[in-house]
Amino acid sequence: MSEDKNIDESQDSIENNMKAGAEPNRRRMLMMGAVAATTAVSVRPAMAQTSSSVLTCTVPIPGPHGAGQNVAPDGSLVPRNTPGSFNPYGRRFRGEDLRHAVRGRTLPGTTYQETRAYVKYIKRLRSGQSGFTCFASIQTRRY
Amino acid sequence: MGTIYYIKDNNNVRLHPLDYMTLLYDRLSGITHIVAEPAPQIIETLGSQALSVEQIERELQKQYDLKVFEDSDDSFADIITARLDEFIDLGIIDKCDEEQKVKLT
């Protein structure tokens, strides 16, 4: 029947147009949020450790992997003479002092900015780096 | 020279999508980060590469239709930079000058 033939022809035409690249935009929308938003919530693992050893464990700054380097304000390790960086002299800080430092108190023998830099350094520590276990234990204990 | 960003330990970072958020497991720290978009999409875009903010934005534009809230003045580049800085604070990403890129490969 002629009407059926017309319908078939128009359907072919639509398919040909799509094959020619005139496809609709099927990308998913991605909400970008805002600059000031925080998009990460961190869950730390529980670690088995007795109360006394947590508070007396120490973290060397820097650890052996950073020997001879300074700590920049963002916690990264930088060459000794980098402007604005701090020389921690390989000092070891106690778990108890670090627990307070994370909450805003200054570490013994340091300035406020120095403490902030060392806390950022410690937060970047990874398994295998000296001080990681001590700091991870501080983060998970309830006091 | 521009700044480029890279995942510090790409082989030890795992993404697991949930409904409206994604879990990001950082094996060497043992920490699981619960992240909202566009953070996991930025991580996926980086993969094993070192990219600038502009390159990341371009790649996201290819795959997604980027949107901000109606009353927002923030540019896509500023938002991507803020997310990258957040990941730097979490110890998952690092940045360097483009001229140091050769040392990363």
mmCIF file of C-alpha atoms in Angstrom:
data_model
loop_
_atom_site.group_PDB
_atom_site.id
_atom_site.type_symbol
_atom_site.label_atom_id
_atom_site.label_comp_id
_atom_site.label_asym_id
_atom_site.label_seq_id
_atom_site.Cartn_x
_atom_site.Cartn_y
_atom_site.Cartn_z
ATOM 1 C CA MET A 1 0.000 0.000 0.000
ATOM 2 C CA SER A 2 1.359 3.421 -0.841
ATOM 3 C CA GLU A 3 0.917 4.853 2.692
ATOM 4 C CA ASP A 4 2.947 2.028 4.192
ATOM 5 C CA LYS A 5 5.650 2.621 1.643
ATOM 6 C CA ASN A 6 5.799 6.329 2.573
ATOM 7 C CA ILE A 7 6.110 5.471 6.261
ATOM 8 C CA ASP A 8 8.919 3.024 5.533
ATOM 9 C CA GLU A 9 10.767 5.629 3.467
ATOM 10 C CA SER A 10 10.504 8.286 6.172
ATOM 11 C CA GLN A 11 11.736 5.802 8.780
ATOM 12 C CA ASP A 12 14.751 5.003 6.601
ATOM 13 C CA SER A 13 15.410 8.714 6.267
ATOM 14 C CA ILE A 14 15.464 9.187 10.057
ATOM 15 C CA GLU A 15 17.881 6.293 10.482
ATOM 16 C CA ASN A 16 20.148 7.640 7.768
ATOM 17 C CA ASN A 17 20.244 11.040 9.450
ATOM 18 C CA MET A 18 21.263 9.452 12.738
ATOM 19 C CA LYS A 19 24.012 7.443 11.071
ATOM 20 C CA ALA A 20 25.233 10.661 9.452
ATOM 21 C CA GLY A 21 26.190 11.975 12.938
ATOM 22 C CA ALA A 22 23.116 13.978 13.874
ATOM 23 C CA GLU A 23 22.694 11.956 17.118
ATOM 24 C CA PRO A 24 21.249 13.736 20.185
ATOM 25 C CA ASN A 25 23.671 14.597 23.035
ATOM 26 C CA ARG A 26 23.550 11.607 25.420
ATOM 27 C CA ARG A 27 26.335 12.695 27.803
ATOM 28 C CA ARG A 28 25.535 12.436 31.500
ATOM 29 C CA MET A 29 25.301 15.680 33.438
ATOM 30 C CA LEU A 30 28.103 16.214 35.971
ATOM 31 C CA MET A 31 27.368 18.615 38.830
ATOM 32 C CA MET A 32 30.556 20.484 39.604
ATOM 33 C CA GLY A 33 29.542 21.740 43.062
ATOM 34 C CA ALA A 34 31.253 24.819 44.477
ATOM 35 C CA VAL A 35 34.858 25.801 45.118
ATOM 36 C CA ALA A 36 34.213 26.050 48.870
ATOM 37 C CA ALA A 37 32.501 22.670 49.129
ATOM 38 C CA THR A 38 34.172 19.716 50.805
ATOM 39 C CA THR A 39 33.507 16.601 48.775
ATOM 40 C CA ALA A 40 35.442 14.020 50.802
ATOM 41 C CA VAL A 41 34.630 12.448 54.163
ATOM 42 C CA SER A 42 37.383 10.159 55.422
ATOM 43 C CA VAL A 43 36.914 6.943 57.377
ATOM 44 C CA ARG A 44 40.044 5.702 59.102
ATOM 45 C CA PRO A 45 40.624 2.059 60.033
ATOM 46 C CA ALA A 46 40.559 0.970 63.669
ATOM 47 C CA MET A 47 43.942 -0.247 64.845
ATOM 48 C CA ALA A 48 44.607 -2.450 67.855
ATOM 49 C CA GLN A 49 47.014 -0.793 70.299
ATOM 50 C CA THR A 50 47.084 -0.416 74.078
ATOM 51 C CA SER A 51 46.360 3.013 75.505
ATOM 52 C CA SER A 52 49.802 3.585 77.020
ATOM 53 C CA SER A 53 51.733 2.733 73.876
ATOM 54 C CA VAL A 54 49.597 5.081 71.789
ATOM 55 C CA LEU A 55 50.360 8.099 73.936
ATOM 56 C CA THR A 56 54.066 7.326 74.256
ATOM 57 C CA CYS A 57 54.714 6.312 70.652
ATOM 58 C CA THR A 58 56.646 8.902 68.684
ATOM 59 C CA VAL A 59 56.748 10.233 65.150
ATOM 60 C CA PRO A 60 60.075 11.458 63.762
ATOM 61 C CA ILE A 61 59.880 14.540 61.568
ATOM 62 C CA PRO A 62 60.997 13.952 58.999
ATOM 63 C CA GLY A 63 61.227 10.181 58.880
ATOM 64 C CA PRO A 64 64.244 8.434 57.330
ATOM 65 C CA HIS A 65 62.651 8.810 53.888
ATOM 66 C CA GLY A 66 62.946 12.583 54.298
ATOM 67 C CA ALA A 67 66.345 12.792 55.947
ATOM 68 C CA GLY A 68 68.138 16.047 55.213
ATOM 69 C CA GLN A 69 65.005 17.820 54.002
ATOM 70 C CA ASN A 70 62.772 20.545 55.355
ATOM 71 C CA VAL A 71 58.997 20.565 55.670
ATOM 72 C CA ALA A 72 57.030 23.084 53.586
ATOM 73 C CA PRO A 73 53.863 24.753 54.969
ATOM 74 C CA ASP A 74 51.742 22.270 52.988
ATOM 75 C CA GLY A 75 53.500 19.312 54.640
ATOM 76 C CA SER A 76 55.609 18.274 51.655
ATOM 77 C CA LEU A 77 59.335 17.596 51.899
ATOM 78 C CA VAL A 78 61.510 20.250 50.265
ATOM 79 C CA PRO A 79 65.230 21.031 50.049
ATOM 80 C CA ARG A 80 66.856 22.458 53.143
ATOM 81 C CA ASN A 81 67.121 26.101 51.989
ATOM 82 C CA THR A 82 63.577 26.422 50.558
ATOM 83 C CA PRO A 83 62.117 29.798 51.622
ATOM 84 C CA GLY A 84 59.232 29.463 54.074
ATOM 85 C CA SER A 85 60.046 25.867 54.956
ATOM 86 C CA PHE A 86 60.830 24.534 58.441
ATOM 87 C CA ASN A 87 63.771 22.426 59.646
ATOM 88 C CA PRO A 88 62.449 19.896 62.156
ATOM 89 C CA TYR A 89 65.941 18.541 62.909
ATOM 90 C CA GLY A 90 64.595 14.985 62.929
ATOM 91 C CA ARG A 91 62.791 15.632 66.210
ATOM 92 C CA ARG A 92 60.439 12.966 67.485
ATOM 93 C CA PHE A 93 57.044 14.139 68.729
ATOM 94 C CA ARG A 94 54.983 12.094 71.168
ATOM 95 C CA GLY A 95 51.599 10.707 70.199
ATOM 96 C CA GLU A 96 49.983 12.657 73.019
ATOM 97 C CA ASP A 97 51.395 15.962 71.735
ATOM 98 C CA LEU A 98 50.315 15.155 68.179
ATOM 99 C CA ARG A 99 46.813 14.381 69.393
ATOM 100 C CA HIS A 100 46.605 17.919 70.793
ATOM 101 C CA ALA A 101 48.280 19.423 67.727
ATOM 102 C CA VAL A 102 45.635 17.971 65.423
ATOM 103 C CA ARG A 103 43.085 19.852 67.513
ATOM 104 C CA GLY A 104 44.958 23.170 67.236
ATOM 105 C CA ARG A 105 47.537 23.207 70.047
ATOM 106 C CA THR A 106 51.166 24.003 69.204
ATOM 107 C CA LEU A 107 53.771 21.219 69.379
ATOM 108 C CA PRO A 108 56.448 21.695 72.056
ATOM 109 C CA GLY A 109 59.308 23.890 70.899
ATOM 110 C CA THR A 110 57.602 25.008 67.689
ATOM 111 C CA THR A 111 55.637 27.982 66.382
ATOM 112 C CA TYR A 112 51.997 27.761 65.324
ATOM 113 C CA GLN A 113 52.850 27.772 61.596
ATOM 114 C CA GLU A 114 55.539 25.163 62.147
ATOM 115 C CA THR A 115 53.075 22.896 63.939
ATOM 116 C CA ARG A 116 50.543 23.213 61.111
ATOM 117 C CA ALA A 117 53.235 22.226 58.594
ATOM 118 C CA TYR A 118 54.295 19.189 60.654
ATOM 119 C CA VAL A 119 50.690 18.061 61.139
ATOM 120 C CA LYS A 120 50.146 18.224 57.382
ATOM 121 C CA TYR A 121 53.367 16.256 56.870
ATOM 122 C CA ILE A 122 52.206 13.556 59.269
ATOM 123 C CA LYS A 123 48.765 13.324 57.669
ATOM 124 C CA ARG A 124 50.471 12.444 54.386
ATOM 125 C CA LEU A 125 52.417 9.532 55.854
ATOM 126 C CA ARG A 126 51.837 6.146 54.269
ATOM 127 C CA SER A 127 52.127 2.569 55.489
ATOM 128 C CA GLY A 128 55.824 1.722 55.644
ATOM 129 C CA GLN A 129 56.919 5.265 56.519
ATOM 130 C CA SER A 130 58.172 5.873 60.034
ATOM 131 C CA GLY A 131 55.461 7.293 62.305
ATOM 132 C CA PHE A 132 52.490 6.142 60.233
ATOM 133 C CA THR A 133 51.268 3.527 62.715
ATOM 134 C CA CYS A 134 51.652 5.855 65.690
ATOM 135 C CA PHE A 135 49.664 8.644 64.044
ATOM 136 C CA ALA A 136 46.988 6.269 62.687
ATOM 137 C CA SER A 137 46.496 4.918 66.206
ATOM 138 C CA ILE A 138 46.013 8.428 67.589
ATOM 139 C CA GLN A 139 43.329 9.130 65.011
ATOM 140 C CA THR A 140 41.228 6.104 65.882
ATOM 141 C CA ARG A 141 41.383 5.931 69.679
ATOM 142 C CA ARG A 142 38.559 7.419 71.719
ATOM 143 C CA TYR A 143 39.770 9.579 74.602
ATOM 144 C CA MET B 1 55.495 26.374 32.835
ATOM 145 C CA GLY B 2 52.138 25.205 34.173
ATOM 146 C CA THR B 3 51.246 23.024 37.109
ATOM 147 C CA ILE B 4 50.328 19.401 36.516
ATOM 148 C CA TYR B 5 48.654 16.983 38.897
ATOM 149 C CA TYR B 6 49.082 13.250 39.256
ATOM 150 C CA ILE B 7 47.907 10.439 41.517
ATOM 151 C CA LYS B 8 50.776 9.514 43.839
ATOM 152 C CA ASP B 9 50.069 5.804 43.912
ATOM 153 C CA ASN B 10 47.611 4.968 41.154
ATOM 154 C CA ASN B 11 47.998 1.212 41.637
ATOM 155 C CA ASN B 12 46.997 1.491 45.293
ATOM 156 C CA VAL B 13 43.895 3.629 44.848
ATOM 157 C CA ARG B 14 40.535 1.943 44.236
ATOM 158 C CA LEU B 15 37.221 3.538 43.313
ATOM 159 C CA HIS B 16 33.909 1.860 44.136
ATOM 160 C CA PRO B 17 30.775 3.669 42.950
ATOM 161 C CA LEU B 18 27.670 3.683 45.119
ATOM 162 C CA ASP B 19 24.398 5.455 44.395
ATOM 163 C CA TYR B 20 25.129 9.153 44.798
ATOM 164 C CA MET B 21 28.695 8.862 46.041
ATOM 165 C CA THR B 22 31.873 6.908 45.438
ATOM 166 C CA LEU B 23 34.193 5.154 47.849
ATOM 167 C CA LEU B 24 37.874 5.834 47.296
ATOM 168 C CA TYR B 25 40.119 3.361 49.096
ATOM 169 C CA ASP B 26 43.721 4.446 49.615
ATOM 170 C CA ARG B 27 45.416 1.138 50.373
ATOM 171 C CA LEU B 28 48.670 2.447 51.812
ATOM 172 C CA SER B 29 46.932 4.636 54.391
ATOM 173 C CA GLY B 30 44.051 2.219 54.950
ATOM 174 C CA ILE B 31 41.662 5.145 54.719
ATOM 175 C CA THR B 32 38.398 5.055 52.814
ATOM 176 C CA HIS B 33 37.268 8.424 51.509
ATOM 177 C CA ILE B 34 33.611 8.908 50.688
ATOM 178 C CA VAL B 35 33.653 11.337 47.789
ATOM 179 C CA ALA B 36 31.007 13.178 45.779
ATOM 180 C CA GLU B 37 31.204 14.213 42.146
ATOM 181 C CA PRO B 38 33.139 15.602 40.391
ATOM 182 C CA ALA B 39 35.943 14.223 42.605
ATOM 183 C CA PRO B 40 35.831 10.570 41.414
ATOM 184 C CA GLN B 41 35.504 11.683 37.796
ATOM 185 C CA ILE B 42 38.640 13.793 38.206
ATOM 186 C CA ILE B 43 40.501 10.795 39.680
ATOM 187 C CA GLU B 44 39.368 8.587 36.798
ATOM 188 C CA THR B 45 40.455 11.213 34.277
ATOM 189 C CA LEU B 46 43.914 11.424 35.821
ATOM 190 C CA GLY B 47 44.466 7.656 36.001
ATOM 191 C CA SER B 48 48.166 7.133 35.444
ATOM 192 C CA GLN B 49 48.641 10.497 33.696
ATOM 193 C CA ALA B 50 49.916 13.862 34.897
ATOM 194 C CA LEU B 51 47.542 16.569 33.654
ATOM 195 C CA SER B 52 46.982 20.290 34.059
ATOM 196 C CA VAL B 53 43.675 21.742 35.238
ATOM 197 C CA GLU B 54 42.897 22.783 31.644
ATOM 198 C CA GLN B 55 43.530 19.286 30.336
ATOM 199 C CA ILE B 56 41.341 17.757 33.044
ATOM 200 C CA GLU B 57 38.540 20.200 32.242
ATOM 201 C CA ARG B 58 38.799 19.382 28.540
ATOM 202 C CA GLU B 59 38.594 15.628 29.186
ATOM 203 C CA LEU B 60 35.585 16.058 31.493
ATOM 204 C CA GLN B 61 33.866 18.234 28.862
ATOM 205 C CA LYS B 62 34.280 15.382 26.350
ATOM 206 C CA GLN B 63 32.560 12.846 28.567
ATOM 207 C CA TYR B 64 30.072 14.929 30.568
ATOM 208 C CA ASP B 65 27.758 17.886 30.375
ATOM 209 C CA LEU B 66 29.303 20.066 33.109
ATOM 210 C CA LYS B 67 26.935 22.103 35.278
ATOM 211 C CA VAL B 68 27.272 24.481 38.223
ATOM 212 C CA PHE B 69 24.546 25.709 40.551
ATOM 213 C CA GLU B 70 22.527 28.625 39.129
ATOM 214 C CA ASP B 71 23.799 31.269 41.549
ATOM 215 C CA SER B 72 27.435 30.149 41.353
ATOM 216 C CA ASP B 73 30.238 32.367 40.030
ATOM 217 C CA ASP B 74 32.801 29.588 40.215
ATOM 218 C CA SER B 75 34.490 28.563 36.977
ATOM 219 C CA PHE B 76 34.986 24.901 36.114
ATOM 220 C CA ALA B 77 38.746 25.413 36.367
ATOM 221 C CA ASP B 78 38.446 26.884 39.887
ATOM 222 C CA ILE B 79 36.227 24.017 41.027
ATOM 223 C CA ILE B 80 38.588 21.396 39.578
ATOM 224 C CA THR B 81 41.550 23.108 41.259
ATOM 225 C CA ALA B 82 39.728 23.117 44.608
ATOM 226 C CA ARG B 83 38.992 19.392 44.325
ATOM 227 C CA LEU B 84 42.597 18.652 43.396
ATOM 228 C CA ASP B 85 43.824 20.675 46.387
ATOM 229 C CA GLU B 86 41.468 18.677 48.590
ATOM 230 C CA PHE B 87 43.025 15.445 47.315
ATOM 231 C CA ILE B 88 46.510 16.860 47.868
ATOM 232 C CA ASP B 89 45.597 17.488 51.528
ATOM 233 C CA LEU B 90 44.404 13.883 51.735
ATOM 234 C CA GLY B 91 47.733 12.696 50.357
ATOM 235 C CA ILE B 92 46.293 11.040 47.250
ATOM 236 C CA ILE B 93 47.419 13.511 44.596
ATOM 237 C CA ASP B 94 50.557 15.582 44.178
ATOM 238 C CA LYS B 95 51.502 18.389 41.849
ATOM 239 C CA CYS B 96 54.629 19.663 40.163
ATOM 240 C CA ASP B 97 55.767 21.990 37.411
ATOM 241 C CA GLU B 98 55.266 20.683 33.904
ATOM 242 C CA GLU B 99 59.015 20.678 33.290
ATOM 243 C CA GLN B 100 59.389 18.066 36.017
ATOM 244 C CA LYS B 101 56.911 15.798 34.197
ATOM 245 C CA VAL B 102 59.691 13.735 32.607
ATOM 246 C CA LYS B 103 60.820 12.550 36.039
ATOM 247 C CA LEU B 104 57.385 11.071 36.698
ATOM 248 C CA THR B 105 57.412 8.674 33.730
#
